[in-house]
Coordinates of C-alpha atoms in Angstrom, one line a residue:
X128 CA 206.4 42.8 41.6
X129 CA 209.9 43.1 39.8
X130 CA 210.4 39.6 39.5
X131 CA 207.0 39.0 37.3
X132 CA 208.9 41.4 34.5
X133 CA 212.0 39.3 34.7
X134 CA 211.5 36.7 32.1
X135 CA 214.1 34.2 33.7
X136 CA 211.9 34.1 36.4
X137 CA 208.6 33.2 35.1
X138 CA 207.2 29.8 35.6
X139 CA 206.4 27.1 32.7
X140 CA 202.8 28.2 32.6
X141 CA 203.9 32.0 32.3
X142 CA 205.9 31.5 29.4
X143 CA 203.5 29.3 27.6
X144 CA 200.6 31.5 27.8
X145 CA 202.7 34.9 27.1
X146 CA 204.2 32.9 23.9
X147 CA 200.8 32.0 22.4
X148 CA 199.3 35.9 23.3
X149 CA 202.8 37.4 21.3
X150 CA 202.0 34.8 18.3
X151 CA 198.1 36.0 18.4
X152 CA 199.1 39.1 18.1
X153 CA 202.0 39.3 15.4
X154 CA 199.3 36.7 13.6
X155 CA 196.8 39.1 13.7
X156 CA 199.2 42.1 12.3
X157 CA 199.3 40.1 9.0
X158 CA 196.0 39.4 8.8
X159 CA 195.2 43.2 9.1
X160 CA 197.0 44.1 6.4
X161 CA 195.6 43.9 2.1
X162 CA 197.4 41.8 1.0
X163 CA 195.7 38.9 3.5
X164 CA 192.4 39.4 2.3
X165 CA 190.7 38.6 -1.3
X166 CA 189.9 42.6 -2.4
X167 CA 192.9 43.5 -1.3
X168 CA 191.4 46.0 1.5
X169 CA 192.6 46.2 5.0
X170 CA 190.6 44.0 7.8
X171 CA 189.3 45.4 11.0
X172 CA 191.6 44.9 13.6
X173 CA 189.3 42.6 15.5
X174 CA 188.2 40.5 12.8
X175 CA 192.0 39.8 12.3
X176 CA 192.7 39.3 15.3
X177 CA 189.6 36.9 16.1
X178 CA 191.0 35.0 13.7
X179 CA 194.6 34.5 14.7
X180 CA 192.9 33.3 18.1
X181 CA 190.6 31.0 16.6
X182 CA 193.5 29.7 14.4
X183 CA 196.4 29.6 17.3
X184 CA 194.3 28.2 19.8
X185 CA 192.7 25.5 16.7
X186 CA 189.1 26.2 17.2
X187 CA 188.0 27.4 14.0
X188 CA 184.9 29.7 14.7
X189 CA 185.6 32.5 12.6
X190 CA 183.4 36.0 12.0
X191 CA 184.6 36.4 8.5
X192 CA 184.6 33.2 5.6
X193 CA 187.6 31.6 5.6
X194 CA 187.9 30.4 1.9
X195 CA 186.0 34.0 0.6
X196 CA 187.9 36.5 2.6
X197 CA 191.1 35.4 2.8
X198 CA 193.6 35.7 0.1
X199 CA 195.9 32.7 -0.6
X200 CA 198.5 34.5 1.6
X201 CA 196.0 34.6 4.4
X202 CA 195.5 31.5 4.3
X203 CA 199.0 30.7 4.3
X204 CA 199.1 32.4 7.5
X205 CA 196.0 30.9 9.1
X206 CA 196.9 27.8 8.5
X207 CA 200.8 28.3 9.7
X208 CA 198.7 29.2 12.8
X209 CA 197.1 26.4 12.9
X210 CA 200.5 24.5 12.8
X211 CA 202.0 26.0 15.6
X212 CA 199.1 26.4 17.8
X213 CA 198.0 22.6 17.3
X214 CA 201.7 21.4 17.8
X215 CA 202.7 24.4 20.6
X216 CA 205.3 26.8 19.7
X217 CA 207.7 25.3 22.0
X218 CA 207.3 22.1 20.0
X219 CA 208.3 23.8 17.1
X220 CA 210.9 25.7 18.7
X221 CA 212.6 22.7 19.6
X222 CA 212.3 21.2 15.8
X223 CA 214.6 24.6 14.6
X224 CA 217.0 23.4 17.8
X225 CA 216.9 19.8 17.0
X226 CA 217.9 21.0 12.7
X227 CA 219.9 23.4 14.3
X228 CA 222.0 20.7 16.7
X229 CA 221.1 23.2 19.4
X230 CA 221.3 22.0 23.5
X231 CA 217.7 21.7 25.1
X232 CA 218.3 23.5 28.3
X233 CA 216.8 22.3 31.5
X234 CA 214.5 25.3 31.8
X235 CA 213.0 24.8 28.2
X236 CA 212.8 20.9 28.8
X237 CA 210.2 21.9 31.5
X238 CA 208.9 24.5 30.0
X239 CA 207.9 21.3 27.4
X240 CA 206.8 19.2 30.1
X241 CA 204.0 21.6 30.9
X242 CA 203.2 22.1 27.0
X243 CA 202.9 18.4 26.9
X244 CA 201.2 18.2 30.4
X245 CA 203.3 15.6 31.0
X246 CA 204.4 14.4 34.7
X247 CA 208.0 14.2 34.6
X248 CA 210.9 15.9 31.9
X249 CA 211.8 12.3 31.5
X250 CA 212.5 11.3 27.9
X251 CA 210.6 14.6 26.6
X252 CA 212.7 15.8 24.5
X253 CA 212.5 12.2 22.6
X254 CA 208.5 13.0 23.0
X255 CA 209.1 16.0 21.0
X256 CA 211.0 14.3 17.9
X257 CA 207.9 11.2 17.7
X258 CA 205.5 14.0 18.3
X259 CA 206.7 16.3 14.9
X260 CA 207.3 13.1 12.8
X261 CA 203.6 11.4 13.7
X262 CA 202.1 14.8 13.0
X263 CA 203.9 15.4 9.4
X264 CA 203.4 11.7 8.5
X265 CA 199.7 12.0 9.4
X266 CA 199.4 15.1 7.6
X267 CA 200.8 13.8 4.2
X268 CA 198.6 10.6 4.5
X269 CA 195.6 12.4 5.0
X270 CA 196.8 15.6 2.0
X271 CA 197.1 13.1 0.1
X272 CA 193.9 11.1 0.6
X273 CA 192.2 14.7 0.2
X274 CA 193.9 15.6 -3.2
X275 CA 193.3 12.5 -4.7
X276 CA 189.5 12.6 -3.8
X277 CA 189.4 16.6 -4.9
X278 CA 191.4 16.3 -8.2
X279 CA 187.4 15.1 -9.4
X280 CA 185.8 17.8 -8.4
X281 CA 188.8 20.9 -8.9
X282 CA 192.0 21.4 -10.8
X283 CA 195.0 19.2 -9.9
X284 CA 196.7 22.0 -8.3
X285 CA 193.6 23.6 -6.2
X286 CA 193.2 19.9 -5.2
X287 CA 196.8 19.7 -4.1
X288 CA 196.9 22.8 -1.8
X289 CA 193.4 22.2 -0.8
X290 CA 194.3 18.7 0.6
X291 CA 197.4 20.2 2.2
X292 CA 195.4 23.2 3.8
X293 CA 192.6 20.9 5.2
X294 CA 194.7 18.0 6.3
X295 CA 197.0 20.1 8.4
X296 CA 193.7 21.8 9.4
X297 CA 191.7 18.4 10.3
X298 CA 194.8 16.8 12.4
X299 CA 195.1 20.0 14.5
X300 CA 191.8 19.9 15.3
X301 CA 191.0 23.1 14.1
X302 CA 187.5 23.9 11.9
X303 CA 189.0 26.0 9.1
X304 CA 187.8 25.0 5.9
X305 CA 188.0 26.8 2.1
X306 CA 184.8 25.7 0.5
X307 CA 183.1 28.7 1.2
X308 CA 185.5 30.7 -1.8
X309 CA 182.8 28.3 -4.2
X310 CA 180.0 30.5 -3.5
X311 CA 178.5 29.6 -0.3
X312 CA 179.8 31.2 3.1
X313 CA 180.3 29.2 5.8
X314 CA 179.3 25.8 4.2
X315 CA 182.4 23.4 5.6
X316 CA 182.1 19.7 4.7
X317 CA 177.9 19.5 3.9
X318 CA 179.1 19.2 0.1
X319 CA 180.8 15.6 1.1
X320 CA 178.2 14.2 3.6
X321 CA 177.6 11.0 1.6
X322 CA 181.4 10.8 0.7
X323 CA 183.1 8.1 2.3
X324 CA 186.9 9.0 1.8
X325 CA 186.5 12.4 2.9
X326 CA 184.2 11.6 5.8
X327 CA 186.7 8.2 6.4
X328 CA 189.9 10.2 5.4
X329 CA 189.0 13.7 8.3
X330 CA 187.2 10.9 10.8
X331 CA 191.0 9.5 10.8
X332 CA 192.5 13.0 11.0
X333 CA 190.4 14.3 13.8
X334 CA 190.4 10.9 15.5
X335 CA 194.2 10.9 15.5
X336 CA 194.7 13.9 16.1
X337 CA 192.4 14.5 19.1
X338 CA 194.1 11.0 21.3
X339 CA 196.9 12.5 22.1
X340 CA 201.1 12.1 21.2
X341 CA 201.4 9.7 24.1
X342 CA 198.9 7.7 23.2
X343 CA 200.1 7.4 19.5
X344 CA 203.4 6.3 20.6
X345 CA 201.8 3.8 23.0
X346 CA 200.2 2.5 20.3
X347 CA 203.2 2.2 17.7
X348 CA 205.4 0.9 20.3
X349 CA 203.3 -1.8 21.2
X350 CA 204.9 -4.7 19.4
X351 CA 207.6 -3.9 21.2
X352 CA 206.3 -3.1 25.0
X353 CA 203.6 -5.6 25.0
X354 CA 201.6 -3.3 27.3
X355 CA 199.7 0.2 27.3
X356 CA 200.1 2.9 29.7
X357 CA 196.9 3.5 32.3
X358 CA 196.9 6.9 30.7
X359 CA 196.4 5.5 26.9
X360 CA 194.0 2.5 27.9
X361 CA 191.7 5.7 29.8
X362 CA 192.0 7.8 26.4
X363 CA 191.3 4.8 23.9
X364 CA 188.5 3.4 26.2
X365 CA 187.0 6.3 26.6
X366 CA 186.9 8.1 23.0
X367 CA 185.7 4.8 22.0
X368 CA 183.3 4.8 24.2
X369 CA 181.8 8.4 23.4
X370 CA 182.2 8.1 19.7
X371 CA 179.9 5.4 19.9
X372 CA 177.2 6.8 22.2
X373 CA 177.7 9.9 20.0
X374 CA 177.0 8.5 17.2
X375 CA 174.0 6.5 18.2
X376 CA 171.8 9.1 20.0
X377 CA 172.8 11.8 16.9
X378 CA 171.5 9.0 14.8
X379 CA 168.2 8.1 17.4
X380 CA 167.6 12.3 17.8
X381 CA 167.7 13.2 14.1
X382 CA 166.8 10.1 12.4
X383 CA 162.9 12.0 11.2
X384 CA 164.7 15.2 10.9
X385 CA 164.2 16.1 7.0
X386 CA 166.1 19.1 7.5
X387 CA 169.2 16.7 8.5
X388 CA 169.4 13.1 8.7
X389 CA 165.6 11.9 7.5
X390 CA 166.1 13.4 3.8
X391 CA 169.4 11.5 3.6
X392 CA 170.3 7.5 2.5
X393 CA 171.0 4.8 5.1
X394 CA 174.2 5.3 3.8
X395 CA 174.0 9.2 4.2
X396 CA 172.6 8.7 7.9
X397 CA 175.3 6.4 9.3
X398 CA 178.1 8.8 7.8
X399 CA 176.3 11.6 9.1
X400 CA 175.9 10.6 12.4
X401 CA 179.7 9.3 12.9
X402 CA 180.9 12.7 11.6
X403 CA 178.5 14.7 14.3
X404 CA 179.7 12.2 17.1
X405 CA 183.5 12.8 15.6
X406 CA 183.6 17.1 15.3
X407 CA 182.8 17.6 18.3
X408 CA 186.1 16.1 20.1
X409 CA 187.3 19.9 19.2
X410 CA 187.5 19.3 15.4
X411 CA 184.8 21.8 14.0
X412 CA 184.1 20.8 10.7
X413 CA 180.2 19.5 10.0
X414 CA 178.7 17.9 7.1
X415 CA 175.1 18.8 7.7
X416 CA 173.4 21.9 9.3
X417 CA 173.7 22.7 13.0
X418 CA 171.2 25.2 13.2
X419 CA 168.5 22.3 11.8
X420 CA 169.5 19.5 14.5
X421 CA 167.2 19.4 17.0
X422 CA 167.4 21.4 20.4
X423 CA 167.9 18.1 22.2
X424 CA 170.9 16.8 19.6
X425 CA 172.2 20.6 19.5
X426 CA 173.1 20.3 23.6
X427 CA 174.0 16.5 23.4
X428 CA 176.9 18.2 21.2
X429 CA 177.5 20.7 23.5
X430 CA 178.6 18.3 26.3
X431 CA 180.6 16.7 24.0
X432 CA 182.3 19.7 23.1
X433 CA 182.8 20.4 26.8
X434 CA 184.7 17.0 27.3
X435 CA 186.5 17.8 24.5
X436 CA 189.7 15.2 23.4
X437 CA 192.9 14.0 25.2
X438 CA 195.5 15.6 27.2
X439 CA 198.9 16.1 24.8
X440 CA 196.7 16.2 21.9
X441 CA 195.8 18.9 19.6
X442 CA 192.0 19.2 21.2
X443 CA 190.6 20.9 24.3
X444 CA 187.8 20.8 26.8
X445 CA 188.3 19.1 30.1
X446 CA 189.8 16.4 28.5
X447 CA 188.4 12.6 28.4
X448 CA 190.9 11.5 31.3
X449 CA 189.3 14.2 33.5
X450 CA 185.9 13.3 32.4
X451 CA 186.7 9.9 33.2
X452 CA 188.5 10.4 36.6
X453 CA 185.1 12.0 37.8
X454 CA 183.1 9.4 36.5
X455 CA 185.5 6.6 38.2
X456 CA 185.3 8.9 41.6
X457 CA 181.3 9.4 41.5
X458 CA 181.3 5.1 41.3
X459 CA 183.7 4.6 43.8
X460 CA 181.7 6.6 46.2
X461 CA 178.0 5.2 45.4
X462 CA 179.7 2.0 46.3
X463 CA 181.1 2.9 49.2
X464 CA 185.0 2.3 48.0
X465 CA 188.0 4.2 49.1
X466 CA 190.4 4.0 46.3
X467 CA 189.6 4.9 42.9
X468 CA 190.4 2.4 40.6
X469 CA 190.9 1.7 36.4
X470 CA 192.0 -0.8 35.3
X471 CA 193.5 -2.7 38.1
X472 CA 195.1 0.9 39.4
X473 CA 194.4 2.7 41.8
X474 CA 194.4 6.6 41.0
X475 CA 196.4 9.4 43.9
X476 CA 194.2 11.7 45.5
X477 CA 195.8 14.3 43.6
X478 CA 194.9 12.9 40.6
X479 CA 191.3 13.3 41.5
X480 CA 191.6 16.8 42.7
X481 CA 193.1 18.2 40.0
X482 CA 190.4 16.5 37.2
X483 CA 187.8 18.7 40.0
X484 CA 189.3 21.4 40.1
X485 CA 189.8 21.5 36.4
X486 CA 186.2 20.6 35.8
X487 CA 184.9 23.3 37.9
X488 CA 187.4 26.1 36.6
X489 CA 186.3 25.0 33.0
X490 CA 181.7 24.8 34.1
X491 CA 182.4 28.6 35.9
X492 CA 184.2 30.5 32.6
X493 CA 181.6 28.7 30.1
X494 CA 178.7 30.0 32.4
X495 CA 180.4 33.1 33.1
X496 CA 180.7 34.0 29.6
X497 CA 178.0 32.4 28.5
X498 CA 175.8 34.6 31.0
X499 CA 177.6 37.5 29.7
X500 CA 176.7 37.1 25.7
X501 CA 173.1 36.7 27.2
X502 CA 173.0 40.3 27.9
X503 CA 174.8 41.7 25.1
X504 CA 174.3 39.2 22.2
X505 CA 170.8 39.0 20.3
X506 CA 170.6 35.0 20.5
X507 CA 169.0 32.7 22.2
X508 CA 170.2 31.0 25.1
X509 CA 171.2 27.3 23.8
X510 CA 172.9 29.5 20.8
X511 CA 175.0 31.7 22.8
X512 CA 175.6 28.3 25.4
X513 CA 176.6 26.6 22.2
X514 CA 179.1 29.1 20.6
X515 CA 180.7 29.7 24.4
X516 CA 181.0 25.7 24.7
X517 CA 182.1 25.5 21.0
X518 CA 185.2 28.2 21.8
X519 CA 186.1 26.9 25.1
X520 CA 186.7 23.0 23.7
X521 CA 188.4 24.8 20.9
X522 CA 186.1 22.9 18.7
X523 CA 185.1 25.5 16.4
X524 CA 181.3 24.2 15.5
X525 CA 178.7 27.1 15.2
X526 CA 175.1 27.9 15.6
X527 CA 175.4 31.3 13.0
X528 CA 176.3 33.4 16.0
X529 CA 179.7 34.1 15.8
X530 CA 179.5 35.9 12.5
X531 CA 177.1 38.2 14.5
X532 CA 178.6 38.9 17.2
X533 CA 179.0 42.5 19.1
X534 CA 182.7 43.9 19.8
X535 CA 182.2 42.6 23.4
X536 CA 181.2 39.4 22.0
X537 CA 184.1 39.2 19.9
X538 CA 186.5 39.6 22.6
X539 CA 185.1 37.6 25.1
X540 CA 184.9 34.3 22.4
X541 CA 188.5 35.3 21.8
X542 CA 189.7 35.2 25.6
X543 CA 187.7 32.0 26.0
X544 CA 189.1 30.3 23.1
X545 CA 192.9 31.0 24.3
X546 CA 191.6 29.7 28.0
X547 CA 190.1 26.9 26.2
X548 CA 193.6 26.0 24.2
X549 CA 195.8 26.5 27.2
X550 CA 193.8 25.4 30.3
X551 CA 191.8 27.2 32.9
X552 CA 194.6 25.3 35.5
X553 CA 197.5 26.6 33.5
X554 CA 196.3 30.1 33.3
X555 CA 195.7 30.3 36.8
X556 CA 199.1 29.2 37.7
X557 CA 200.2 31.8 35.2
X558 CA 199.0 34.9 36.5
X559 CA 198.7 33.5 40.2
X560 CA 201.9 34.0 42.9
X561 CA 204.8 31.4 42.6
X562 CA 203.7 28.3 44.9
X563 CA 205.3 27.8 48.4
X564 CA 205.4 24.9 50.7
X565 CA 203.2 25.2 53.3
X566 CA 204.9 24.4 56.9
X567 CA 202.0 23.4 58.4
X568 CA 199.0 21.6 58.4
X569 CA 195.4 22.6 59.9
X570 CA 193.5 20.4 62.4
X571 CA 190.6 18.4 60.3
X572 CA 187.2 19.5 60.6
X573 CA 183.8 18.3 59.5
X574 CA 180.9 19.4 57.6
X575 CA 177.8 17.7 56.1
X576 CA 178.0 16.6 52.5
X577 CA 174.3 16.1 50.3

């Protein structure tokens, strides 16, 4: 019992998850305090800290306005938030060390290989260095796409901070927005619906931002390599592949709807329906109204949300690789094959039991929690199912419920949201004994399967 209190013992896993609680927490102090909010008052405790969740972990469900109740200064903070929780507060640590010409020790190099989820502490600290220059290159392209498009519609310098704000916000995947200071609460992108740079310009920002470091560096480097990983052809595959199915059956399921996609142009449609498919690989923002889509299009969304985007990204969920592992496994067996194969490879066993294990961890706390709001929230079913879905994938989409939610509620969207950001797997290795080698093996037995 001593050695959990002796912070050079503590696992990877352990330090991650007690870094991220500390920075919800001092996050939350600020946010308490008057000079964070717009009147100047103090904001409940919860409320505050709610919102340094949903900003660390990048979800962006929220039970007060963002853009309304926030002073600039909270803003400031939220989105700072958003920084480190999208890049990982080890990531940034290691930018201060990198300025600072500081050693990476052994013990923080895989204390970054967990943060990264990577395999092996080779070449991560090089990781770390392409991973902060993609995300402040992507971030000025896309602040500056957003500026230039708002400079139309709001003063040069509003437009300016606004495009800053919402592209660090769109990269991280996080669903903060600031349009609700214009008069309506809660209204995020359904100004811009039939806008192509701004639907173009946070499509690219989400898009990017959800596929993962490793994948982006793939990519970059492949002039040079000539080749892709297995890991980045599975993410770009399938993303590709569920952005387009998104997209379609949004576009089939709503099509009539007048309260969505029938009282827009063809135009207005198509950039609709891309956006819908888009959000929900844990971005947040929408440009029409959720509570209007259909019941069907409203749980098409929420699977989405549960798959969520790509290991080593800014996103969560289960993650597209596991999604596709399972997929890959269910195939393999209807045809009768022993290896599991993609692309030519053949995936380890391990592989395949950690994407179930993962997947199972992940379906038991959204219908644990999801069972629990039942009985204390004053929703309905696919609303509260929604919301829970929405907080785990750290997407940040909502139904209206948040807002409404009871103290109970509060806390357990909170709690799901940081599971959500860090992984049911990691936080089980956190709080769980330190693993040891098992020195022997049990004899096989059978049971009947189906």
């Amino acid at each position: 019992m001593a050695e959990y209190f002796k912070i050079s013992k503590w696992s990877p896993p352990r330090i991650l998850v007690t870094g991220f609680a500390l920075i919800i927490l001092l996050g939350g102090f600020l946010l308490t305090l008057p000079f964070a909010s717009r009147d100047g008052t103090y904001t409940p405790f919860i409320d505050a800290v709610f919102t340094a969740t949903s900003a660390t972990c990048v979800t962006g469900l929220v039970t007060v306005d963002t853009g309304s109740h926030w002073s600039v200064a909270g803003q400031i903070i939220i989105v700072a938030l958003i920084q480190v929780g999208g890049l990982g507060f080890m990531t940034m640590a290691t930018l201060f060390a990198i300025v600072l010409r500081k050693r990476i020790s052994l013990k923080e190099r895989l204390i970054l290989q967990e943060a990264m989820n990577q395999s092996s502490m080779e070449g991560i600290v090089r990781l770390i260095r392409k991973v902060i220059f993609y995300s402040l290159a992507i971030e000025l392209v896309g602040a500056t796409l957003f500026a230039l498009r708002w400079s139309f519609d709001m003063p040069v310098g509003q437009a300016i901070y606004f495009g800053i704000w919402h592209g660090i916000s769109m990269f991280n995947n996080a669903g903060f927005d600031l349009f609700g200071q214009f008069g309506t609460q809660y209204v995020s992108l359904t100004g811009y619906v039939n806008d192509p740079i701004v639907n173009l310009t946070a499509m690219m920002l989400i898009i990017l931002g959800g596929i993962g470091f490793i994948v982006m560096s793939d990519v970059i480097e492949y002039k040079q390599r000539k080749r892709l990983s297995l890991h980045s052809k599975v993410v770009l595959s399938m993303t590709g592949a569920l952005l387009a199915v998104g997209a379609i059956v949004i576009f089939i399921f709503e099509f009539t709807n007048l309260k969505t996609l029938g009282a827009l142009s063809w135009d207005g449609k198509i950039w609709a329906a891309m956006f819908q498919s888009v959000a929900p690989r844990t971005a947040g923002p929408n440009t029409v109204d959720l509570v209007a889509l259909r019941q069907a299009t409203q749980f098409f969304i929420v699977l989405l949300m549960f798959i969520g985007a790509s290991p080593g990204s800014t996103g969560g969920g289960i993650k597209t690789t596991t999604f596709t592992t399972l997929i890959a496994a269910v195939i393999a067996m209807i045809r009768g094959k022993e290896d599991i194969v993609l692309f030519n490879m053949r995936l380890a066993r391990e592989r395949v039991l950690k994407a179930l294990t993962i997947t199972v961890l992940s379906l038991a706390l959204v219908l644990a929690v999801t069972m629990v709001l039942s009985t204390t929230e004053d929703q309905a079913f696919l609303k509260i199912l929604f919301e829970t879905t929405s907080a785990f994938g750290t997407v940040g989409l909502s139904l209206g419920v948040t807002p409404e939610l009871t103290l109970i509620g509060k806390i357990l969207i909170s709690l799901t949201m940081f599971a959500g950001r860090l992984g049911p797997l990691t936080l089980a290795y956190a709080v769980g004994p330190r693993a040891e080698k098992e020195l022997y093996r049990y004899p096989e037995g059978k049971i009947t399967i189906g």
